[in-house]
Amino acid sequence: TNKKLQDTVGYIIHSIMLVPYYSWQRSHAVHHMYCNDVDLGETHVPELEEEGSLVGRKWLMDTFGRKAGIRMWGGLQGFLHLLIGWPAYLLIGATGGKGRGMTNHFLPNPLTKPKYPKKELFPGNWKKKVLKSDIGVAAVVCALVGWGLRNGLSQVMALYGGPLIVVNAWLVIYTWLQHTDTDVPHFSQSEHSFVKGALHTIDRPYDKMDPFGFVDFLHHKIGSTHVAHHFDSSIPHYKALAATNAIIKNFPEMYLYDPTPIRLALWRVCKGCTAITKRGDRWIWNNEGVEDLL
């Protein structure tokens, strides 16, 4: 592989989508290392039950009825995750673990004091790479401003802003469902391992979203072979299916595959993946009393 070519193409494409390339390169690697780690996980780390979300869900159910209340909660979670989630992650580290403090992908240092200072998101030379990423995004922002001044905001939103919102929402759907479901646990730092994180990743039937598997093909099967990607992210997409089949053959009882159609799985996650509680050596989603509504 040609690393310089990869970085050049990645830098350009990510900058066009207002994503700081090197910053996300680093945070995504950290996500792989600490997948499903409550303390140091980098994305889609659940709230603890004492943080208040369960109270909000319960209030809606008590006020508007169990069924209507939990549907309202699911709608709210879907809105927050799909429309606000991605920029919130880049700007304040939303859904990231508390161990690194509040982070910003455009700034080399954490916004708040981290619990684990030696585990900061952008250590050493990565700080310079964060600033390098900012240059690309800033250049695109300047181009967008110039475009808007020349042709109007409505054209920019129609041809760029609207499609970007859709792309960001779709990215969140993919990543959220790859690592979240009502029966998938998380682990404290002392109980976590790389292999546990990989084995608690979920493959889903993106190949069934259309009659020809076109959606899955366009995404290089990243949603239907994501477990293999977490075992070894250097596996090229054209070998991912073979790697997945090898995992199924060797670890049939540990491999996670959920055949639920994507839209139904997303709705279940919106309603049921609210906050976690400690049970033994793991953290599980607290859905006591609402199981029948998920």
mmCIF file of N, CA and C in Angstrom, residues 117-240:
data_model
loop_
_atom_site.group_PDB
_atom_site.id
_atom_site.type_symbol
_atom_site.label_atom_id
_atom_site.label_comp_id
_atom_site.label_asym_id
_atom_site.label_seq_id
_atom_site.Cartn_x
_atom_site.Cartn_y
_atom_site.Cartn_z
ATOM 1 N N PRO A 117 -4.642 11.238 32.016
ATOM 2 C CA PRO A 117 -3.820 12.177 31.233
ATOM 3 C C PRO A 117 -2.905 11.504 30.222
ATOM 4 N N LYS A 118 -2.459 10.292 30.526
ATOM 5 C CA LYS A 118 -1.549 9.590 29.619
ATOM 6 C C LYS A 118 -2.280 8.929 28.457
ATOM 7 N N LYS A 119 -3.593 9.039 28.455
ATOM 8 C CA LYS A 119 -4.402 8.454 27.390
ATOM 9 C C LYS A 119 -5.094 9.544 26.567
ATOM 10 N N GLU A 120 -4.512 10.740 26.524
ATOM 11 C CA GLU A 120 -5.167 11.820 25.794
ATOM 12 C C GLU A 120 -5.340 11.445 24.325
ATOM 13 N N LEU A 121 -6.316 12.049 23.677
ATOM 14 C CA LEU A 121 -6.688 11.653 22.327
ATOM 15 C C LEU A 121 -5.599 11.971 21.303
ATOM 16 N N PHE A 122 -4.936 13.123 21.468
ATOM 17 C CA PHE A 122 -3.932 13.529 20.490
ATOM 18 C C PHE A 122 -2.577 13.749 21.176
ATOM 19 N N PRO A 123 -1.820 12.682 21.405
ATOM 20 C CA PRO A 123 -0.515 12.820 22.065
ATOM 21 C C PRO A 123 0.598 13.159 21.070
ATOM 22 N N GLY A 124 1.694 13.662 21.589
ATOM 23 C CA GLY A 124 2.916 13.835 20.799
ATOM 24 C C GLY A 124 2.735 14.510 19.455
ATOM 25 N N ASN A 125 3.228 13.848 18.397
ATOM 26 C CA ASN A 125 3.200 14.413 17.046
ATOM 27 C C ASN A 125 1.794 14.573 16.477
ATOM 28 N N TRP A 126 0.824 13.921 17.087
ATOM 29 C CA TRP A 126 -0.547 14.048 16.593
ATOM 30 C C TRP A 126 -1.069 15.477 16.749
ATOM 31 N N LYS A 127 -0.515 16.212 17.685
ATOM 32 C CA LYS A 127 -0.968 17.594 17.878
ATOM 33 C C LYS A 127 -0.712 18.429 16.618
ATOM 34 N N LYS A 128 0.459 18.252 16.004
ATOM 35 C CA LYS A 128 0.763 18.968 14.770
ATOM 36 C C LYS A 128 -0.141 18.494 13.632
ATOM 37 N N LYS A 129 -0.460 17.200 13.643
ATOM 38 C CA LYS A 129 -1.324 16.662 12.590
ATOM 39 C C LYS A 129 -2.748 17.209 12.702
ATOM 40 N N VAL A 130 -3.191 17.459 13.929
ATOM 41 C CA VAL A 130 -4.508 18.073 14.120
ATOM 42 C C VAL A 130 -4.538 19.441 13.439
ATOM 43 N N LEU A 131 -3.510 20.240 13.664
ATOM 44 C CA LEU A 131 -3.441 21.567 13.063
ATOM 45 C C LEU A 131 -3.343 21.483 11.542
ATOM 46 N N LYS A 132 -2.640 20.460 11.049
ATOM 47 C CA LYS A 132 -2.548 20.237 9.609
ATOM 48 C C LYS A 132 -3.931 19.935 9.029
ATOM 49 N N SER A 133 -4.719 19.164 9.787
ATOM 50 C CA SER A 133 -6.083 18.844 9.355
ATOM 51 C C SER A 133 -6.937 20.097 9.282
ATOM 52 N N ASP A 134 -6.738 21.007 10.236
ATOM 53 C CA ASP A 134 -7.525 22.237 10.291
ATOM 54 C C ASP A 134 -7.349 23.080 9.026
ATOM 55 N N ILE A 135 -6.155 23.046 8.449
ATOM 56 C CA ILE A 135 -5.882 23.852 7.252
ATOM 57 C C ILE A 135 -6.797 23.423 6.105
ATOM 58 N N GLY A 136 -6.927 22.116 5.922
ATOM 59 C CA GLY A 136 -7.780 21.604 4.854
ATOM 60 C C GLY A 136 -9.238 21.994 5.048
ATOM 61 N N VAL A 137 -9.731 21.837 6.270
ATOM 62 C CA VAL A 137 -11.130 22.190 6.558
ATOM 63 C C VAL A 137 -11.333 23.690 6.399
ATOM 64 N N ALA A 138 -10.381 24.494 6.875
ATOM 65 C CA ALA A 138 -10.495 25.956 6.763
ATOM 66 C C ALA A 138 -10.541 26.387 5.306
ATOM 67 N N ALA A 139 -9.753 25.732 4.462
ATOM 68 C CA ALA A 139 -9.752 26.067 3.039
ATOM 69 C C ALA A 139 -11.118 25.800 2.412
ATOM 70 N N VAL A 140 -11.739 24.683 2.790
ATOM 71 C CA VAL A 140 -13.061 24.348 2.254
ATOM 72 C C VAL A 140 -14.112 25.325 2.779
ATOM 73 N N VAL A 141 -14.022 25.697 4.048
ATOM 74 C CA VAL A 141 -14.963 26.673 4.608
ATOM 75 C C VAL A 141 -14.858 27.996 3.853
ATOM 76 N N CYS A 142 -13.641 28.440 3.556
ATOM 77 C CA CYS A 142 -13.458 29.684 2.792
ATOM 78 C C CYS A 142 -14.083 29.562 1.409
ATOM 79 N N ALA A 143 -13.901 28.392 0.777
ATOM 80 C CA ALA A 143 -14.490 28.172 -0.549
ATOM 81 C C ALA A 143 -16.012 28.200 -0.475
ATOM 82 N N LEU A 144 -16.584 27.625 0.588
ATOM 83 C CA LEU A 144 -18.043 27.615 0.757
ATOM 84 C C LEU A 144 -18.579 29.030 0.983
ATOM 85 N N VAL A 145 -17.851 29.810 1.767
ATOM 86 C CA VAL A 145 -18.261 31.201 1.998
ATOM 87 C C VAL A 145 -18.252 31.982 0.686
ATOM 88 N N GLY A 146 -17.193 31.799 -0.103
ATOM 89 C CA GLY A 146 -17.111 32.478 -1.393
ATOM 90 C C GLY A 146 -18.233 32.047 -2.326
ATOM 91 N N TRP A 147 -18.518 30.754 -2.331
ATOM 92 C CA TRP A 147 -19.612 30.216 -3.151
ATOM 93 C C TRP A 147 -20.942 30.841 -2.724
ATOM 94 N N GLY A 148 -21.164 30.911 -1.410
ATOM 95 C CA GLY A 148 -22.410 31.467 -0.899
ATOM 96 C C GLY A 148 -22.560 32.951 -1.229
ATOM 97 N N LEU A 149 -21.462 33.698 -1.124
ATOM 98 C CA LEU A 149 -21.516 35.130 -1.434
ATOM 99 C C LEU A 149 -21.789 35.369 -2.912
ATOM 100 N N ARG A 150 -21.299 34.471 -3.730
ATOM 101 C CA ARG A 150 -21.464 34.639 -5.177
ATOM 102 C C ARG A 150 -22.835 34.160 -5.671
ATOM 103 N N ASN A 151 -23.265 33.000 -5.215
ATOM 104 C CA ASN A 151 -24.476 32.374 -5.766
ATOM 105 C C ASN A 151 -25.621 32.230 -4.774
ATOM 106 N N GLY A 152 -25.379 32.576 -3.507
ATOM 107 C CA GLY A 152 -26.453 32.518 -2.528
ATOM 108 C C GLY A 152 -26.410 31.273 -1.654
ATOM 109 N N LEU A 153 -26.876 31.422 -0.422
ATOM 110 C CA LEU A 153 -26.870 30.332 0.543
ATOM 111 C C LEU A 153 -27.763 29.174 0.102
ATOM 112 N N SER A 154 -28.872 29.485 -0.559
ATOM 113 C CA SER A 154 -29.804 28.429 -0.954
ATOM 114 C C SER A 154 -29.149 27.427 -1.897
ATOM 115 N N GLN A 155 -28.316 27.914 -2.811
ATOM 116 C CA GLN A 155 -27.632 27.003 -3.725
ATOM 117 C C GLN A 155 -26.611 26.142 -2.978
ATOM 118 N N VAL A 156 -25.881 26.759 -2.061
ATOM 119 C CA VAL A 156 -24.895 26.009 -1.270
ATOM 120 C C VAL A 156 -25.576 24.902 -0.470
ATOM 121 N N MET A 157 -26.701 25.224 0.138
ATOM 122 C CA MET A 157 -27.411 24.222 0.933
ATOM 123 C C MET A 157 -27.998 23.119 0.052
ATOM 124 N N ALA A 158 -28.526 23.497 -1.106
ATOM 125 C CA ALA A 158 -29.139 22.514 -1.995
ATOM 126 C C ALA A 158 -28.119 21.538 -2.572
ATOM 127 N N LEU A 159 -26.944 22.062 -2.933
ATOM 128 C CA LEU A 159 -25.951 21.230 -3.615
ATOM 129 C C LEU A 159 -24.870 20.670 -2.693
ATOM 130 N N TYR A 160 -24.736 21.275 -1.508
ATOM 131 C CA TYR A 160 -23.669 20.826 -0.590
ATOM 132 C C TYR A 160 -24.190 20.539 0.813
ATOM 133 N N GLY A 161 -24.821 21.513 1.445
ATOM 134 C CA GLY A 161 -25.233 21.364 2.843
ATOM 135 C C GLY A 161 -26.224 20.238 3.049
ATOM 136 N N GLY A 162 -27.271 20.180 2.217
ATOM 137 C CA GLY A 162 -28.270 19.111 2.351
ATOM 138 C C GLY A 162 -27.678 17.735 2.175
ATOM 139 N N PRO A 163 -26.964 17.477 1.062
ATOM 140 C CA PRO A 163 -26.322 16.165 0.895
ATOM 141 C C PRO A 163 -25.356 15.820 2.028
ATOM 142 N N LEU A 164 -24.640 16.830 2.543
ATOM 143 C CA LEU A 164 -23.697 16.560 3.633
ATOM 144 C C LEU A 164 -24.432 16.101 4.889
ATOM 145 N N ILE A 165 -25.578 16.697 5.185
ATOM 146 C CA ILE A 165 -26.384 16.287 6.340
ATOM 147 C C ILE A 165 -26.811 14.827 6.197
ATOM 148 N N VAL A 166 -27.217 14.444 4.982
ATOM 149 C CA VAL A 166 -27.629 13.056 4.726
ATOM 150 C C VAL A 166 -26.454 12.104 4.907
ATOM 151 N N VAL A 167 -25.295 12.461 4.357
ATOM 152 C CA VAL A 167 -24.099 11.620 4.487
ATOM 153 C C VAL A 167 -23.724 11.450 5.961
ATOM 154 N N ASN A 168 -23.755 12.537 6.722
ATOM 155 C CA ASN A 168 -23.400 12.472 8.142
ATOM 156 C C ASN A 168 -24.380 11.606 8.918
ATOM 157 N N ALA A 169 -25.672 11.730 8.617
ATOM 158 C CA ALA A 169 -26.681 10.920 9.294
ATOM 159 C C ALA A 169 -26.475 9.448 8.979
ATOM 160 N N TRP A 170 -26.174 9.153 7.730
ATOM 161 C CA TRP A 170 -25.960 7.755 7.331
ATOM 162 C C TRP A 170 -24.716 7.185 8.011
ATOM 163 N N LEU A 171 -23.679 7.997 8.149
ATOM 164 C CA LEU A 171 -22.474 7.571 8.856
ATOM 165 C C LEU A 171 -22.801 7.204 10.305
ATOM 166 N N VAL A 172 -23.606 8.031 10.953
ATOM 167 C CA VAL A 172 -23.972 7.762 12.345
ATOM 168 C C VAL A 172 -24.803 6.491 12.450
ATOM 169 N N ILE A 173 -25.740 6.278 11.512
ATOM 170 C CA ILE A 173 -26.527 5.038 11.525
ATOM 171 C C ILE A 173 -25.601 3.832 11.464
ATOM 172 N N TYR A 174 -24.669 3.860 10.532
ATOM 173 C CA TYR A 174 -23.741 2.735 10.381
ATOM 174 C C TYR A 174 -22.962 2.477 11.673
ATOM 175 N N THR A 175 -22.294 3.517 12.169
ATOM 176 C CA THR A 175 -21.423 3.314 13.327
ATOM 177 C C THR A 175 -22.215 2.985 14.587
ATOM 178 N N TRP A 176 -23.368 3.614 14.756
ATOM 179 C CA TRP A 176 -24.210 3.363 15.933
ATOM 180 C C TRP A 176 -24.638 1.896 15.957
ATOM 181 N N LEU A 177 -25.126 1.402 14.837
ATOM 182 C CA LEU A 177 -25.627 0.026 14.797
ATOM 183 C C LEU A 177 -24.507 -1.007 14.789
ATOM 184 N N GLN A 178 -23.334 -0.621 14.379
ATOM 185 C CA GLN A 178 -22.208 -1.555 14.412
ATOM 186 C C GLN A 178 -21.763 -1.865 15.837
ATOM 187 N N HIS A 179 -22.072 -0.962 16.770
ATOM 188 C CA HIS A 179 -21.537 -1.111 18.124
ATOM 189 C C HIS A 179 -22.585 -0.998 19.228
ATOM 190 N N THR A 180 -23.852 -1.014 18.846
ATOM 191 C CA THR A 180 -24.892 -0.798 19.847
ATOM 192 C C THR A 180 -26.096 -1.691 19.587
ATOM 193 N N ASP A 181 -26.571 -2.344 20.638
ATOM 194 C CA ASP A 181 -27.876 -2.991 20.638
ATOM 195 C C ASP A 181 -28.245 -3.297 22.078
ATOM 196 N N THR A 182 -29.512 -3.568 22.304
ATOM 197 C CA THR A 182 -30.018 -3.677 23.670
ATOM 198 C C THR A 182 -29.410 -4.836 24.457
ATOM 199 N N ASP A 183 -28.831 -5.823 23.768
ATOM 200 C CA ASP A 183 -28.252 -6.979 24.473
ATOM 201 C C ASP A 183 -26.725 -7.044 24.353
ATOM 202 N N VAL A 184 -26.104 -5.964 23.893
ATOM 203 C CA VAL A 184 -24.642 -5.937 23.740
ATOM 204 C C VAL A 184 -24.026 -5.145 24.899
ATOM 205 N N PRO A 185 -23.203 -5.789 25.725
ATOM 206 C CA PRO A 185 -22.656 -5.122 26.923
ATOM 207 C C PRO A 185 -21.427 -4.262 26.623
ATOM 208 N N HIS A 186 -21.039 -3.484 27.629
ATOM 209 C CA HIS A 186 -19.796 -2.730 27.612
ATOM 210 C C HIS A 186 -18.973 -3.137 28.842
ATOM 211 N N PHE A 187 -17.718 -2.690 28.885
ATOM 212 C CA PHE A 187 -16.813 -3.156 29.926
ATOM 213 C C PHE A 187 -16.031 -2.000 30.544
ATOM 214 N N SER A 188 -15.722 -2.140 31.831
ATOM 215 C CA SER A 188 -14.860 -1.174 32.498
ATOM 216 C C SER A 188 -13.431 -1.372 32.010
ATOM 217 N N GLN A 189 -12.589 -0.381 32.253
ATOM 218 C CA GLN A 189 -11.205 -0.436 31.801
ATOM 219 C C GLN A 189 -10.503 -1.708 32.269
ATOM 220 N N SER A 190 -10.729 -2.096 33.519
ATOM 221 C CA SER A 190 -10.041 -3.268 34.068
ATOM 222 C C SER A 190 -10.501 -4.582 33.458
ATOM 223 N N GLU A 191 -11.696 -4.599 32.846
ATOM 224 C CA GLU A 191 -12.245 -5.829 32.281
ATOM 225 C C GLU A 191 -12.172 -5.856 30.754
ATOM 226 N N HIS A 192 -11.770 -4.749 30.161
ATOM 227 C CA HIS A 192 -11.797 -4.640 28.705
ATOM 228 C C HIS A 192 -10.537 -5.222 28.066
ATOM 229 N N SER A 193 -10.683 -5.708 26.851
ATOM 230 C CA SER A 193 -9.545 -6.117 26.033
ATOM 231 C C SER A 193 -9.885 -5.854 24.577
ATOM 232 N N PHE A 194 -8.873 -5.807 23.739
ATOM 233 C CA PHE A 194 -9.091 -5.559 22.318
ATOM 234 C C PHE A 194 -9.996 -6.625 21.709
ATOM 235 N N VAL A 195 -9.751 -7.875 22.068
ATOM 236 C CA VAL A 195 -10.546 -8.981 21.504
ATOM 237 C C VAL A 195 -12.000 -8.896 21.960
ATOM 238 N N LYS A 196 -12.227 -8.531 23.222
ATOM 239 C CA LYS A 196 -13.610 -8.355 23.694
ATOM 240 C C LYS A 196 -14.317 -7.280 22.875
ATOM 241 N N GLY A 197 -13.612 -6.190 22.598
ATOM 242 C CA GLY A 197 -14.212 -5.130 21.807
ATOM 243 C C GLY A 197 -14.584 -5.604 20.414
ATOM 244 N N ALA A 198 -13.666 -6.348 19.780
ATOM 245 C CA ALA A 198 -13.933 -6.862 18.426
ATOM 246 C C ALA A 198 -15.110 -7.824 18.426
ATOM 247 N N LEU A 199 -15.184 -8.680 19.433
ATOM 248 C CA LEU A 199 -16.242 -9.690 19.500
ATOM 249 C C LEU A 199 -17.591 -9.109 19.913
ATOM 250 N N HIS A 200 -17.609 -7.866 20.346
ATOM 251 C CA HIS A 200 -18.875 -7.222 20.677
ATOM 252 C C HIS A 200 -19.252 -6.171 19.630
ATOM 253 N N THR A 201 -18.658 -6.316 18.446
ATOM 254 C CA THR A 201 -19.074 -5.573 17.272
ATOM 255 C C THR A 201 -20.150 -6.393 16.562
ATOM 256 N N ILE A 202 -21.050 -5.740 15.854
ATOM 257 C CA ILE A 202 -22.225 -6.421 15.299
ATOM 258 C C ILE A 202 -22.262 -6.295 13.783
ATOM 259 N N ASP A 203 -22.372 -7.417 13.096
ATOM 260 C CA ASP A 203 -22.632 -7.405 11.658
ATOM 261 C C ASP A 203 -24.137 -7.391 11.425
ATOM 262 N N ARG A 204 -24.570 -6.687 10.377
ATOM 263 C CA ARG A 204 -26.005 -6.542 10.112
ATOM 264 C C ARG A 204 -26.309 -6.755 8.624
ATOM 265 N N PRO A 205 -27.573 -6.998 8.299
ATOM 266 C CA PRO A 205 -27.950 -7.392 6.921
ATOM 267 C C PRO A 205 -28.094 -6.227 5.948
ATOM 268 N N TYR A 206 -27.024 -5.472 5.768
ATOM 269 C CA TYR A 206 -27.088 -4.391 4.787
ATOM 270 C C TYR A 206 -27.240 -4.938 3.363
ATOM 271 N N ASP A 207 -26.835 -6.193 3.164
ATOM 272 C CA ASP A 207 -27.001 -6.797 1.845
ATOM 273 C C ASP A 207 -28.463 -7.081 1.518
ATOM 274 N N LYS A 208 -29.344 -6.969 2.523
ATOM 275 C CA LYS A 208 -30.774 -7.219 2.307
ATOM 276 C C LYS A 208 -31.571 -5.912 2.158
ATOM 277 N N MET A 209 -30.886 -4.788 2.138
ATOM 278 C CA MET A 209 -31.592 -3.503 2.054
ATOM 279 C C MET A 209 -32.210 -3.261 0.676
ATOM 280 N N ASP A 210 -31.659 -3.930 -0.325
ATOM 281 C CA ASP A 210 -32.227 -3.841 -1.668
ATOM 282 C C ASP A 210 -32.076 -5.213 -2.324
ATOM 283 N N PRO A 211 -32.830 -5.494 -3.384
ATOM 284 C CA PRO A 211 -32.829 -6.842 -3.980
ATOM 285 C C PRO A 211 -31.477 -7.313 -4.510
ATOM 286 N N PHE A 212 -30.590 -6.380 -4.814
ATOM 287 C CA PHE A 212 -29.331 -6.740 -5.451
ATOM 288 C C PHE A 212 -28.117 -6.582 -4.530
ATOM 289 N N GLY A 213 -28.332 -6.169 -3.283
ATOM 290 C CA GLY A 213 -27.213 -5.942 -2.377
ATOM 291 C C GLY A 213 -26.366 -4.754 -2.798
ATOM 292 N N PHE A 214 -26.976 -3.805 -3.520
ATOM 293 C CA PHE A 214 -26.237 -2.677 -4.075
ATOM 294 C C PHE A 214 -25.710 -1.744 -2.988
ATOM 295 N N VAL A 215 -26.539 -1.490 -1.969
ATOM 296 C CA VAL A 215 -26.123 -0.606 -0.873
ATOM 297 C C VAL A 215 -24.894 -1.174 -0.169
ATOM 298 N N ASP A 216 -24.931 -2.463 0.111
ATOM 299 C CA ASP A 216 -23.800 -3.118 0.782
ATOM 300 C C ASP A 216 -22.557 -3.074 -0.094
ATOM 301 N N PHE A 217 -22.726 -3.297 -1.388
ATOM 302 C CA PHE A 217 -21.605 -3.261 -2.333
ATOM 303 C C PHE A 217 -20.962 -1.880 -2.365
ATOM 304 N N LEU A 218 -21.785 -0.835 -2.429
ATOM 305 C CA LEU A 218 -21.257 0.530 -2.486
ATOM 306 C C LEU A 218 -20.453 0.887 -1.246
ATOM 307 N N HIS A 219 -20.794 0.274 -0.111
ATOM 308 C CA HIS A 219 -20.099 0.565 1.141
ATOM 309 C C HIS A 219 -19.005 -0.463 1.442
ATOM 310 N N HIS A 220 -18.598 -1.208 0.420
ATOM 311 C CA HIS A 220 -17.535 -2.216 0.576
ATOM 312 C C HIS A 220 -17.847 -3.216 1.683
ATOM 313 N N LYS A 221 -19.150 -3.465 1.896
ATOM 314 C CA LYS A 221 -19.622 -4.437 2.892
ATOM 315 C C LYS A 221 -19.152 -4.118 4.310
ATOM 316 N N ILE A 222 -18.885 -2.843 4.594
ATOM 317 C CA ILE A 222 -18.361 -2.490 5.918
ATOM 318 C C ILE A 222 -19.379 -2.736 7.029
ATOM 319 N N GLY A 223 -20.685 -2.740 6.687
ATOM 320 C CA GLY A 223 -21.690 -2.998 7.714
ATOM 321 C C GLY A 223 -21.981 -4.468 7.928
ATOM 322 N N SER A 224 -21.720 -5.287 6.899
ATOM 323 C CA SER A 224 -21.984 -6.724 7.022
ATOM 324 C C SER A 224 -20.724 -7.531 7.327
ATOM 325 N N THR A 225 -19.556 -6.866 7.341
ATOM 326 C CA THR A 225 -18.295 -7.551 7.685
ATOM 327 C C THR A 225 -17.510 -6.734 8.718
ATOM 328 N N HIS A 226 -18.226 -6.041 9.582
ATOM 329 C CA HIS A 226 -17.559 -5.102 10.486
ATOM 330 C C HIS A 226 -16.807 -5.797 11.621
ATOM 331 N N VAL A 227 -17.251 -6.980 12.000
ATOM 332 C CA VAL A 227 -16.535 -7.734 13.032
ATOM 333 C C VAL A 227 -15.111 -8.017 12.560
ATOM 334 N N ALA A 228 -14.978 -8.466 11.327
ATOM 335 C CA ALA A 228 -13.647 -8.749 10.767
ATOM 336 C C ALA A 228 -12.804 -7.480 10.719
ATOM 337 N N HIS A 229 -13.429 -6.361 10.371
ATOM 338 C CA HIS A 229 -12.718 -5.083 10.334
ATOM 339 C C HIS A 229 -12.144 -4.732 11.699
ATOM 340 N N HIS A 230 -12.857 -5.097 12.769
ATOM 341 C CA HIS A 230 -12.352 -4.795 14.104
ATOM 342 C C HIS A 230 -11.306 -5.799 14.579
ATOM 343 N N PHE A 231 -11.311 -6.987 14.031
ATOM 344 C CA PHE A 231 -10.225 -7.922 14.345
ATOM 345 C C PHE A 231 -8.925 -7.460 13.699
ATOM 346 N N ASP A 232 -9.007 -6.966 12.461
ATOM 347 C CA ASP A 232 -7.811 -6.502 11.760
ATOM 348 C C ASP A 232 -8.232 -5.486 10.706
ATOM 349 N N SER A 233 -8.041 -4.207 11.003
ATOM 350 C CA SER A 233 -8.501 -3.152 10.099
ATOM 351 C C SER A 233 -7.656 -3.036 8.840
ATOM 352 N N SER A 234 -6.555 -3.794 8.760
ATOM 353 C CA SER A 234 -5.737 -3.762 7.546
ATOM 354 C C SER A 234 -6.262 -4.716 6.475
ATOM 355 N N ILE A 235 -7.270 -5.528 6.812
ATOM 356 C CA ILE A 235 -7.854 -6.436 5.821
ATOM 357 C C ILE A 235 -8.538 -5.599 4.735
ATOM 358 N N PRO A 236 -8.164 -5.774 3.458
ATOM 359 C CA PRO A 236 -8.826 -4.993 2.396
ATOM 360 C C PRO A 236 -10.277 -5.427 2.231
ATOM 361 N N HIS A 237 -11.104 -4.509 1.735
ATOM 362 C CA HIS A 237 -12.542 -4.788 1.669
ATOM 363 C C HIS A 237 -12.860 -6.006 0.824
ATOM 364 N N TYR A 238 -12.046 -6.287 -0.183
ATOM 365 C CA TYR A 238 -12.332 -7.435 -1.049
ATOM 366 C C TYR A 238 -11.964 -8.777 -0.401
ATOM 367 N N LYS A 239 -11.355 -8.738 0.783
ATOM 368 C CA LYS A 239 -11.069 -9.962 1.545
ATOM 369 C C LYS A 239 -11.914 -10.048 2.821
ATOM 370 N N ALA A 240 -12.743 -9.023 3.052
ATOM 371 C CA ALA A 240 -13.491 -8.939 4.309
ATOM 372 C C ALA A 240 -14.505 -10.073 4.463
#
